[in-house]
mmCIF file of C-alpha atoms in Angstrom:
data_model
loop_
_atom_site.group_PDB
_atom_site.id
_atom_site.type_symbol
_atom_site.label_atom_id
_atom_site.label_comp_id
_atom_site.label_asym_id
_atom_site.label_seq_id
_atom_site.Cartn_x
_atom_site.Cartn_y
_atom_site.Cartn_z
ATOM 1 C CA MET X 1 3.387 -16.288 -8.721
ATOM 2 C CA THR X 2 5.523 -19.370 -8.085
ATOM 3 C CA ASN X 3 7.091 -20.564 -4.857
ATOM 4 C CA ASP X 4 10.603 -19.553 -5.960
ATOM 5 C CA VAL X 5 10.496 -16.028 -4.529
ATOM 6 C CA PRO X 6 13.732 -14.137 -3.755
ATOM 7 C CA GLU X 7 13.852 -11.544 -1.002
ATOM 8 C CA TYR X 8 11.877 -8.325 -1.442
ATOM 9 C CA THR X 9 10.093 -9.242 -4.663
ATOM 10 C CA LEU X 10 6.665 -7.669 -5.025
ATOM 11 C CA GLY X 11 3.217 -8.943 -5.856
ATOM 12 C CA ILE X 12 0.108 -6.755 -5.830
ATOM 13 C CA GLU X 13 -3.494 -7.954 -5.745
ATOM 14 C CA GLU X 14 -6.455 -5.639 -6.254
ATOM 15 C CA GLU X 15 -10.218 -6.222 -6.207
ATOM 16 C CA TYR X 16 -12.391 -4.085 -8.479
ATOM 17 C CA LEU X 17 -16.119 -3.376 -8.487
ATOM 18 C CA LEU X 18 -17.866 -3.312 -11.856
ATOM 19 C CA VAL X 19 -20.374 -0.566 -12.726
ATOM 20 C CA ASP X 20 -22.611 0.421 -15.623
ATOM 21 C CA VAL X 21 -21.084 3.556 -17.168
ATOM 22 C CA GLU X 22 -24.495 5.173 -17.716
ATOM 23 C CA THR X 23 -26.237 4.501 -14.411
ATOM 24 C CA CYS X 24 -23.048 4.205 -12.300
ATOM 25 C CA ALA X 25 -24.758 1.309 -10.493
ATOM 26 C CA LEU X 26 -23.084 -1.995 -9.718
ATOM 27 C CA VAL X 27 -23.501 -4.803 -12.251
ATOM 28 C CA ASP X 28 -22.568 -8.461 -12.179
ATOM 29 C CA VAL X 29 -19.622 -9.508 -14.318
ATOM 30 C CA PRO X 30 -20.997 -11.177 -17.472
ATOM 31 C CA ASP X 31 -19.533 -14.579 -18.318
ATOM 32 C CA ALA X 32 -18.452 -13.204 -21.678
ATOM 33 C CA LEU X 33 -16.532 -10.362 -20.037
ATOM 34 C CA MET X 34 -14.770 -12.718 -17.647
ATOM 35 C CA HIS X 35 -13.912 -14.943 -20.609
ATOM 36 C CA ASP X 36 -12.413 -11.942 -22.436
ATOM 37 C CA CYS X 37 -10.352 -10.966 -19.396
ATOM 38 C CA VAL X 38 -9.041 -14.497 -18.874
ATOM 39 C CA ARG X 39 -8.177 -14.776 -22.563
ATOM 40 C CA GLU X 40 -6.045 -11.622 -22.278
ATOM 41 C CA LEU X 41 -4.618 -12.068 -18.777
ATOM 42 C CA GLY X 42 -4.700 -15.779 -17.990
ATOM 43 C CA ASP X 43 -4.542 -16.645 -14.304
ATOM 44 C CA LYS X 44 -3.757 -13.058 -13.334
ATOM 45 C CA VAL X 45 -7.517 -12.382 -13.262
ATOM 46 C CA SER X 46 -10.287 -14.255 -11.467
ATOM 47 C CA PRO X 47 -13.835 -13.808 -10.167
ATOM 48 C CA GLU X 48 -14.273 -12.742 -6.550
ATOM 49 C CA PHE X 49 -16.813 -13.687 -3.870
ATOM 50 C CA LEU X 50 -19.425 -11.255 -5.143
ATOM 51 C CA ALA X 51 -20.528 -11.527 -8.754
ATOM 52 C CA CYS X 52 -19.938 -7.776 -9.252
ATOM 53 C CA GLN X 53 -16.214 -8.069 -8.464
ATOM 54 C CA ILE X 54 -13.064 -8.947 -10.377
ATOM 55 C CA GLU X 55 -9.694 -9.687 -8.770
ATOM 56 C CA VAL X 56 -6.325 -9.182 -10.433
ATOM 57 C CA GLY X 57 -2.845 -10.133 -9.270
ATOM 58 C CA THR X 58 0.532 -9.282 -10.731
ATOM 59 C CA GLY X 59 3.237 -11.844 -11.304
ATOM 60 C CA ILE X 60 6.421 -11.908 -9.244
ATOM 61 C CA CYS X 61 7.918 -8.450 -9.747
ATOM 62 C CA ALA X 62 11.618 -7.951 -9.091
ATOM 63 C CA ASN X 63 11.117 -4.261 -8.372
ATOM 64 C CA ILE X 64 8.596 -1.442 -8.396
ATOM 65 C CA ALA X 65 9.197 -0.725 -12.087
ATOM 66 C CA GLU X 66 8.073 -4.235 -12.988
ATOM 67 C CA ALA X 67 5.105 -3.879 -10.648
ATOM 68 C CA ARG X 68 4.091 -0.633 -12.382
ATOM 69 C CA ALA X 69 4.240 -2.247 -15.823
ATOM 70 C CA ASP X 70 2.356 -5.369 -14.739
ATOM 71 C CA LEU X 71 -0.351 -3.619 -12.716
ATOM 72 C CA GLY X 72 -0.762 -0.993 -15.433
ATOM 73 C CA HIS X 73 -1.319 -3.736 -18.007
ATOM 74 C CA LEU X 74 -3.864 -5.441 -15.745
ATOM 75 C CA ARG X 75 -5.819 -2.257 -15.106
ATOM 76 C CA ARG X 76 -5.739 -1.186 -18.736
ATOM 77 C CA THR X 77 -6.904 -4.586 -19.968
ATOM 78 C CA ILE X 78 -9.760 -4.850 -17.451
ATOM 79 C CA ALA X 79 -10.936 -1.330 -18.306
ATOM 80 C CA ASP X 80 -10.743 -1.949 -22.063
ATOM 81 C CA CYS X 81 -12.566 -5.267 -21.852
ATOM 82 C CA ALA X 82 -15.281 -3.833 -19.602
ATOM 83 C CA ALA X 83 -15.797 -0.880 -21.936
ATOM 84 C CA GLN X 84 -16.905 -3.289 -24.677
ATOM 85 C CA TYR X 85 -19.908 -4.120 -22.494
ATOM 86 C CA GLY X 86 -20.729 -0.559 -21.418
ATOM 87 C CA MET X 87 -19.118 -1.162 -18.048
ATOM 88 C CA ALA X 88 -16.154 0.148 -16.069
ATOM 89 C CA PRO X 89 -14.081 -1.029 -13.082
ATOM 90 C CA LEU X 90 -13.804 0.947 -9.861
ATOM 91 C CA ALA X 91 -10.644 0.636 -7.765
ATOM 92 C CA VAL X 92 -12.404 1.606 -4.562
ATOM 93 C CA SER X 93 -13.263 -0.271 -1.386
ATOM 94 C CA CYS X 94 -16.974 0.586 -1.171
ATOM 95 C CA HIS X 95 -19.387 1.632 -3.922
ATOM 96 C CA PRO X 96 -20.890 4.978 -2.833
ATOM 97 C CA PHE X 97 -24.572 4.039 -3.112
ATOM 98 C CA ALA X 98 -24.934 0.285 -3.754
ATOM 99 C CA ASP X 99 -27.251 -1.835 -1.604
ATOM 100 C CA TRP X 100 -25.586 -5.018 -0.392
ATOM 101 C CA HIS X 101 -28.967 -6.760 -0.015
ATOM 102 C CA SER X 102 -29.354 -6.977 -3.787
ATOM 103 C CA ARG X 103 -25.964 -8.547 -4.562
ATOM 104 C CA LYS X 104 -25.338 -12.248 -5.142
ATOM 105 C CA HIS X 105 -22.191 -14.272 -4.711
ATOM 106 C CA THR X 106 -20.289 -16.045 -7.469
ATOM 107 C CA GLU X 107 -21.296 -19.666 -8.061
ATOM 108 C CA LYS X 108 -18.082 -21.423 -7.087
ATOM 109 C CA GLN X 109 -17.574 -24.147 -4.483
ATOM 110 C CA ARG X 110 -15.249 -22.061 -2.300
ATOM 111 C CA TYR X 111 -17.679 -19.149 -2.316
ATOM 112 C CA ASN X 112 -20.683 -21.404 -1.715
ATOM 113 C CA ASP X 113 -18.852 -22.779 1.321
ATOM 114 C CA LEU X 114 -18.108 -19.264 2.557
ATOM 115 C CA ALA X 115 -21.743 -18.263 2.171
ATOM 116 C CA ARG X 116 -22.787 -21.331 4.169
ATOM 117 C CA ASP X 117 -20.159 -21.042 6.904
ATOM 118 C CA LEU X 118 -20.247 -17.287 7.481
ATOM 119 C CA ALA X 119 -23.992 -16.772 6.989
ATOM 120 C CA GLY X 120 -25.311 -13.216 7.194
ATOM 121 C CA VAL X 121 -21.897 -11.757 7.978
ATOM 122 C CA VAL X 122 -20.424 -12.584 4.587
ATOM 123 C CA ARG X 123 -23.466 -11.344 2.658
ATOM 124 C CA ARG X 124 -22.522 -7.792 3.661
ATOM 125 C CA MET X 125 -19.016 -8.118 2.181
ATOM 126 C CA LEU X 126 -19.594 -5.583 -0.590
ATOM 127 C CA ILE X 127 -16.024 -4.391 -0.125
ATOM 128 C CA SER X 128 -12.695 -4.607 -1.939
ATOM 129 C CA GLY X 129 -9.109 -4.571 -0.716
ATOM 130 C CA THR X 130 -5.489 -4.270 -1.818
ATOM 131 C CA HIS X 131 -2.930 -6.901 -0.847
ATOM 132 C CA VAL X 132 0.830 -6.377 -1.173
ATOM 133 C CA HIS X 133 3.170 -9.403 -1.069
ATOM 134 C CA VAL X 134 6.876 -9.088 -0.266
ATOM 135 C CA GLY X 135 9.135 -12.078 -0.869
ATOM 136 C CA LEU X 136 10.756 -13.345 2.357
ATOM 137 C CA PRO X 137 11.765 -16.976 1.792
ATOM 138 C CA ASP X 138 12.562 -17.926 5.410
ATOM 139 C CA ASP X 139 9.605 -19.006 7.586
ATOM 140 C CA ASP X 140 10.860 -17.547 10.858
ATOM 141 C CA LEU X 141 11.959 -14.357 9.122
ATOM 142 C CA ARG X 142 8.410 -13.804 7.860
ATOM 143 C CA ILE X 143 6.987 -14.157 11.366
ATOM 144 C CA ASP X 144 9.630 -11.879 12.871
ATOM 145 C CA VAL X 145 9.062 -9.176 10.257
ATOM 146 C CA MET X 146 5.285 -9.535 10.675
ATOM 147 C CA ARG X 147 5.603 -8.890 14.439
ATOM 148 C CA GLN X 148 7.496 -5.671 13.815
ATOM 149 C CA MET X 149 5.680 -4.446 10.697
ATOM 150 C CA THR X 150 2.338 -4.538 12.529
ATOM 151 C CA TYR X 151 3.308 -1.177 14.048
ATOM 152 C CA PHE X 152 3.211 0.442 10.591
ATOM 153 C CA LEU X 153 -0.138 -0.945 9.431
ATOM 154 C CA PRO X 154 -2.190 2.090 10.566
ATOM 155 C CA HIS X 155 0.127 4.354 8.574
ATOM 156 C CA LEU X 156 -0.545 2.299 5.439
ATOM 157 C CA LEU X 157 -4.290 2.309 6.061
ATOM 158 C CA ALA X 158 -4.426 6.067 6.622
ATOM 159 C CA LEU X 159 -2.798 6.733 3.245
ATOM 160 C CA SER X 160 -5.013 4.272 1.355
ATOM 161 C CA THR X 161 -8.499 5.091 2.685
ATOM 162 C CA SER X 162 -11.148 5.061 -0.052
ATOM 163 C CA SER X 163 -14.442 3.992 1.540
ATOM 164 C CA PRO X 164 -16.305 6.878 3.176
ATOM 165 C CA TYR X 165 -19.743 6.007 1.746
ATOM 166 C CA TRP X 166 -21.976 3.021 2.416
ATOM 167 C CA GLY X 167 -25.470 2.556 1.067
ATOM 168 C CA GLY X 168 -25.716 6.146 -0.127
ATOM 169 C CA GLN X 169 -24.683 7.733 3.166
ATOM 170 C CA ASP X 170 -21.475 9.329 4.372
ATOM 171 C CA THR X 171 -20.411 7.120 7.267
ATOM 172 C CA GLY X 172 -18.077 9.711 8.768
ATOM 173 C CA LEU X 173 -15.297 7.136 8.460
ATOM 174 C CA ASN X 174 -12.552 7.181 5.857
ATOM 175 C CA SER X 175 -12.351 3.363 5.678
ATOM 176 C CA TYR X 176 -15.808 1.943 6.292
ATOM 177 C CA ARG X 177 -14.553 -1.212 4.583
ATOM 178 C CA LEU X 178 -12.780 -2.302 7.761
ATOM 179 C CA THR X 179 -15.988 -1.908 9.766
ATOM 180 C CA ILE X 180 -17.569 -4.508 7.495
ATOM 181 C CA PHE X 181 -14.529 -6.753 7.188
ATOM 182 C CA ASP X 182 -13.905 -6.909 10.940
ATOM 183 C CA ASN X 183 -17.193 -8.779 11.379
ATOM 184 C CA LEU X 184 -15.539 -11.840 9.845
ATOM 185 C CA PRO X 185 -13.659 -14.220 12.142
ATOM 186 C CA ARG X 186 -9.863 -14.305 12.122
ATOM 187 C CA THR X 187 -9.454 -10.681 11.029
ATOM 188 C CA GLY X 188 -7.752 -7.606 12.485
ATOM 189 C CA LEU X 189 -4.235 -7.327 13.849
ATOM 190 C CA PRO X 190 -2.368 -10.650 13.959
ATOM 191 C CA PRO X 191 -1.444 -12.340 17.242
ATOM 192 C CA ASP X 192 2.061 -11.631 18.473
ATOM 193 C CA PHE X 193 3.748 -14.889 17.480
ATOM 194 C CA VAL X 194 7.437 -15.197 18.357
ATOM 195 C CA SER X 195 8.261 -17.989 15.890
ATOM 196 C CA HIS X 196 6.927 -19.809 12.858
ATOM 197 C CA ALA X 197 6.528 -22.929 15.002
ATOM 198 C CA GLU X 198 4.239 -21.034 17.394
ATOM 199 C CA TYR X 199 2.234 -19.695 14.448
ATOM 200 C CA ARG X 200 1.855 -23.210 12.998
ATOM 201 C CA ARG X 201 0.812 -24.687 16.346
ATOM 202 C CA SER X 202 -1.994 -22.162 16.617
ATOM 203 C CA VAL X 203 -3.315 -22.372 13.069
ATOM 204 C CA ASP X 204 -2.886 -26.151 12.917
ATOM 205 C CA THR X 205 -5.081 -26.495 15.991
ATOM 206 C CA ILE X 206 -8.122 -25.101 14.209
ATOM 207 C CA ILE X 207 -7.234 -26.840 10.942
ATOM 208 C CA LYS X 208 -6.983 -30.251 12.651
ATOM 209 C CA ALA X 209 -10.263 -29.561 14.424
ATOM 210 C CA GLY X 210 -11.893 -29.112 11.020
ATOM 211 C CA LEU X 211 -12.847 -25.471 11.618
ATOM 212 C CA ILE X 212 -10.996 -24.263 8.509
ATOM 213 C CA GLU X 213 -9.360 -26.158 5.660
ATOM 214 C CA ASP X 214 -6.178 -24.085 5.454
ATOM 215 C CA THR X 215 -4.698 -20.688 6.240
ATOM 216 C CA THR X 216 -6.448 -18.975 3.309
ATOM 217 C CA LYS X 217 -9.341 -18.633 5.783
ATOM 218 C CA ILE X 218 -7.176 -16.473 8.075
ATOM 219 C CA TRP X 219 -7.698 -12.842 7.096
ATOM 220 C CA TRP X 220 -5.464 -10.806 9.411
ATOM 221 C CA ASP X 221 -4.306 -7.322 8.382
ATOM 222 C CA ILE X 222 -0.923 -8.899 7.682
ATOM 223 C CA ARG X 223 -0.163 -12.603 7.400
ATOM 224 C CA PRO X 224 2.296 -15.126 6.012
ATOM 225 C CA SER X 225 0.832 -15.937 2.615
ATOM 226 C CA ALA X 226 -0.955 -19.264 2.454
ATOM 227 C CA ARG X 227 0.355 -19.968 -1.058
ATOM 228 C CA PHE X 228 3.712 -18.245 -1.422
ATOM 229 C CA PRO X 229 6.873 -17.590 0.667
ATOM 230 C CA THR X 230 5.776 -13.988 1.089
ATOM 231 C CA LEU X 231 4.529 -11.664 3.782
ATOM 232 C CA GLU X 232 1.151 -10.282 2.731
ATOM 233 C CA ALA X 233 -0.017 -6.832 3.914
ATOM 234 C CA ARG X 234 -3.820 -6.819 3.622
ATOM 235 C CA ILE X 235 -4.953 -3.777 5.596
ATOM 236 C CA CYS X 236 -5.227 -1.277 2.728
ATOM 237 C CA ASP X 237 -8.276 -0.034 0.891
ATOM 238 C CA VAL X 238 -8.199 -0.179 -2.905
ATOM 239 C CA MET X 239 -6.846 3.074 -4.348
ATOM 240 C CA PRO X 240 -8.311 4.515 -7.585
ATOM 241 C CA ILE X 241 -5.030 6.080 -8.733
ATOM 242 C CA MET X 242 -2.456 3.410 -9.545
ATOM 243 C CA GLU X 243 0.492 5.565 -8.499
ATOM 244 C CA HIS X 244 -0.888 5.668 -4.966
ATOM 245 C CA THR X 245 -1.074 1.876 -4.938
ATOM 246 C CA LEU X 246 2.577 1.761 -5.987
ATOM 247 C CA THR X 247 3.489 4.157 -3.187
ATOM 248 C CA VAL X 248 1.876 1.861 -0.636
ATOM 249 C CA ALA X 249 3.643 -1.129 -2.208
ATOM 250 C CA ALA X 250 6.960 0.723 -1.993
ATOM 251 C CA LEU X 251 6.315 1.466 1.678
ATOM 252 C CA VAL X 252 5.607 -2.194 2.423
ATOM 253 C CA GLN X 253 8.698 -3.325 0.515
ATOM 254 C CA ALA X 254 11.007 -0.744 2.104
ATOM 255 C CA ILE X 255 9.687 -1.382 5.620
ATOM 256 C CA ALA X 256 10.316 -5.105 5.164
ATOM 257 C CA ARG X 257 13.896 -4.509 4.046
ATOM 258 C CA MET X 258 14.546 -2.031 6.848
ATOM 259 C CA LEU X 259 13.377 -4.573 9.449
ATOM 260 C CA VAL X 260 15.436 -7.383 7.933
ATOM 261 C CA GLU X 261 18.523 -5.168 7.892
ATOM 262 C CA LEU X 262 17.953 -4.345 11.562
ATOM 263 C CA ARG X 263 17.795 -8.059 12.305
ATOM 264 C CA ARG X 264 21.068 -8.646 10.456
ATOM 265 C CA ARG X 265 22.674 -6.066 12.752
ATOM 266 C CA ASN X 266 21.196 -7.865 15.771
ATOM 267 C CA GLN X 267 18.694 -5.037 16.295
ATOM 268 C CA ARG X 268 14.937 -4.814 15.922
ATOM 269 C CA TRP X 269 11.926 -2.491 15.922
ATOM 270 C CA ARG X 270 10.304 -2.345 19.311
ATOM 271 C CA ILE X 271 7.273 -4.637 19.715
ATOM 272 C CA TYR X 272 4.440 -2.421 20.923
ATOM 273 C CA ASP X 273 1.256 -3.448 22.697
ATOM 274 C CA ARG X 274 -1.452 -4.495 20.226
ATOM 275 C CA PHE X 275 -3.933 -2.381 22.226
ATOM 276 C CA LEU X 276 -2.003 0.767 21.306
ATOM 277 C CA ILE X 277 -1.534 -0.231 17.673
ATOM 278 C CA ALA X 278 -5.272 -0.950 17.506
ATOM 279 C CA GLU X 279 -5.930 2.611 18.676
ATOM 280 C CA ASN X 280 -3.922 3.915 15.715
ATOM 281 C CA ARG X 281 -5.737 1.492 13.439
ATOM 282 C CA TRP X 282 -9.025 3.017 14.564
ATOM 283 C CA ARG X 283 -7.732 6.565 14.079
ATOM 284 C CA ALA X 284 -6.668 5.732 10.534
ATOM 285 C CA GLN X 285 -10.000 4.045 9.848
ATOM 286 C CA ARG X 286 -11.963 6.985 11.223
ATOM 287 C CA TYR X 287 -9.925 9.999 10.123
ATOM 288 C CA GLY X 288 -7.585 8.821 7.379
ATOM 289 C CA PRO X 289 -4.411 10.945 7.525
ATOM 290 C CA ARG X 290 -5.966 14.167 8.823
ATOM 291 C CA GLU X 291 -5.996 13.794 12.607
ATOM 292 C CA GLY X 292 -2.603 12.175 13.052
ATOM 293 C CA LEU X 293 -1.579 8.973 14.782
ATOM 294 C CA LEU X 294 -0.334 8.175 18.242
ATOM 295 C CA ASP X 295 3.444 8.189 18.562
ATOM 296 C CA ILE X 296 3.505 5.388 21.102
ATOM 297 C CA GLY X 297 7.015 6.134 22.319
ATOM 298 C CA LYS X 298 6.202 9.810 22.920
ATOM 299 C CA SER X 299 2.623 9.207 24.153
ATOM 300 C CA THR X 300 1.346 11.992 21.931
ATOM 301 C CA VAL X 301 -0.600 12.343 18.691
ATOM 302 C CA VAL X 302 1.646 13.402 15.810
ATOM 303 C CA PRO X 303 0.389 14.918 12.523
ATOM 304 C CA MET X 304 0.501 12.537 9.574
ATOM 305 C CA GLY X 305 2.652 14.946 7.577
ATOM 306 C CA GLN X 306 5.362 14.686 10.213
ATOM 307 C CA LEU X 307 5.019 10.910 10.390
ATOM 308 C CA VAL X 308 5.343 10.632 6.607
ATOM 309 C CA GLU X 309 8.493 12.771 6.635
ATOM 310 C CA GLU X 310 9.963 10.577 9.369
ATOM 311 C CA LEU X 311 9.018 7.419 7.460
ATOM 312 C CA ILE X 312 10.658 8.639 4.277
ATOM 313 C CA GLU X 313 13.819 9.552 6.174
ATOM 314 C CA LEU X 314 13.814 6.186 7.961
ATOM 315 C CA LEU X 315 13.321 4.197 4.744
ATOM 316 C CA GLU X 316 15.272 6.310 2.262
ATOM 317 C CA ALA X 317 18.393 4.138 2.171
ATOM 318 C CA ASP X 318 16.371 0.943 1.766
ATOM 319 C CA ALA X 319 14.208 2.498 -0.949
ATOM 320 C CA MET X 320 17.311 3.567 -2.867
ATOM 321 C CA VAL X 321 18.631 -0.007 -2.841
ATOM 322 C CA LEU X 322 15.230 -1.329 -3.915
ATOM 323 C CA GLY X 323 14.785 1.309 -6.614
ATOM 324 C CA CYS X 324 11.547 2.702 -5.204
ATOM 325 C CA LEU X 325 12.614 6.044 -3.711
ATOM 326 C CA ASN X 326 10.345 8.136 -5.963
ATOM 327 C CA GLU X 327 7.381 5.930 -5.122
ATOM 328 C CA LEU X 328 8.213 6.159 -1.426
ATOM 329 C CA ARG X 329 8.233 9.950 -1.644
ATOM 330 C CA GLY X 330 4.826 9.679 -3.294
ATOM 331 C CA ALA X 331 3.369 9.406 0.217
ATOM 332 C CA GLN X 332 3.739 13.180 0.410
ATOM 333 C CA ASP X 333 1.813 13.506 -2.847
ATOM 334 C CA ILE X 334 -1.061 11.497 -1.343
ATOM 335 C CA LEU X 335 -1.236 13.950 1.535
ATOM 336 C CA THR X 336 -1.165 16.903 -0.861
ATOM 337 C CA MET X 337 -3.756 15.501 -3.281
ATOM 338 C CA GLY X 338 -5.858 13.920 -0.554
ATOM 339 C CA THR X 339 -6.804 10.287 -0.179
ATOM 340 C CA SER X 340 -9.607 8.844 -2.281
ATOM 341 C CA ALA X 341 -12.003 9.221 0.655
ATOM 342 C CA GLU X 342 -11.254 12.934 0.787
ATOM 343 C CA ARG X 343 -11.499 13.377 -2.971
ATOM 344 C CA GLN X 344 -14.828 11.538 -3.073
ATOM 345 C CA ARG X 345 -16.252 13.877 -0.447
ATOM 346 C CA ALA X 346 -14.956 16.889 -2.382
ATOM 347 C CA VAL X 347 -16.673 15.696 -5.589
ATOM 348 C CA PHE X 348 -19.899 15.112 -3.698
ATOM 349 C CA ALA X 349 -19.787 18.553 -2.047
ATOM 350 C CA LYS X 350 -19.121 20.294 -5.367
ATOM 351 C CA ALA X 351 -22.012 18.493 -7.047
ATOM 352 C CA ARG X 352 -24.353 19.445 -4.208
ATOM 353 C CA ASP X 353 -23.181 23.060 -4.377
ATOM 354 C CA ASN X 354 -24.050 23.001 -8.088
ATOM 355 C CA GLY X 355 -27.612 21.954 -7.332
ATOM 356 C CA ALA X 356 -27.440 18.165 -7.652
ATOM 357 C CA ASP X 357 -29.541 16.079 -5.285
ATOM 358 C CA THR X 358 -27.921 13.354 -3.194
ATOM 359 C CA ASP X 359 -28.392 10.580 -5.755
ATOM 360 C CA ALA X 360 -26.975 12.665 -8.595
ATOM 361 C CA ALA X 361 -24.043 13.800 -6.464
ATOM 362 C CA LEU X 362 -23.178 10.204 -5.573
ATOM 363 C CA ALA X 363 -23.304 9.301 -9.267
ATOM 364 C CA GLU X 364 -20.780 12.092 -9.883
ATOM 365 C CA VAL X 365 -18.528 10.467 -7.298
ATOM 366 C CA VAL X 366 -18.670 7.206 -9.252
ATOM 367 C CA ARG X 367 -17.867 8.999 -12.528
ATOM 368 C CA ALA X 368 -14.842 10.576 -10.889
ATOM 369 C CA LEU X 369 -13.718 7.136 -9.688
ATOM 370 C CA ILE X 370 -14.095 5.720 -13.201
ATOM 371 C CA ALA X 371 -11.862 8.496 -14.537
ATOM 372 C CA GLU X 372 -9.240 8.074 -11.788
ATOM 373 C CA PHE X 373 -8.898 4.374 -12.569
ATOM 374 C CA ARG X 374 -7.200 5.217 -15.887
ATOM 375 C CA ILE X 375 -4.817 7.880 -14.554
ATOM 376 C CA GLY X 376 -1.259 6.945 -15.477
ATOM 377 C CA LEU X 377 -2.205 3.924 -17.604
#
């Protein structure tokens, strides 16, 4: 992506875990494989903190159709290149049975610095995430939209959850990834800044003190991008099925436009207490979409199906302008099909019912994730 980003353009970043197709266990990315990927994709692919991860990022996409084509090409290329080495990518936030103790980080100065600065906390970061960028060129506009969009972050998380297992055990959570990620500093819901100047005063304080080099070390659930004039939603798990990723991207894009249009009419979304939004964040992390979220205005828990219907109605006009109405309506398909966390548990339960032991059942979960990665490509 370049810095010349018009309003509402899209960029999608995904982190993949690499597995051996026979054993289903995590493997480090061979140098030759990374070389192949870079040869095909250029700077749209890069190593991640852990040596078993690969990160991809689309270019600047004018609309969801361009995002589909670009992300589809990235996924297809990574899968094809990995297959030449007997490996496959997983678009999932936690590997079902991997042991974080045995993983090593990529030898790169930035990652060596992270390993030094964050010590034992960062060594547990065997997790992957999805980041959605929306182009908003004005600094203050990005901060204003961030304040308001924070309300919707638990909704996005609930629909994206893909990390129920950790170290071979069902955690009972639908997004265990956040449990791990929240141990890092400068994570979670962003502070309630009222202007870009206030945001810069705060972050510049710790930069000038030498605590961080720049804002790439700020990992809030949503943030102004450190590199581009975009707002970056970072709360979501990685989703195995690409169409679900595009639905989440459409939601982020349409919410951003809806909030900007409110501002142009001298209106705004109500700014709710972070304590209450954090409660919804926890509910999404724990239950995914199945136990509903708190409707803060009504002081009652509302089923996710109802919330999704209300969201689609709220965003329909914006999605039509943006050309992402079908993807927006895909949120209902996620509820019908189940999130990845739910599908993983269903695969595990079926394998156990068929006589598989725990290890074999978890391997079946990985095989299902390998297959889902290629759906729609």
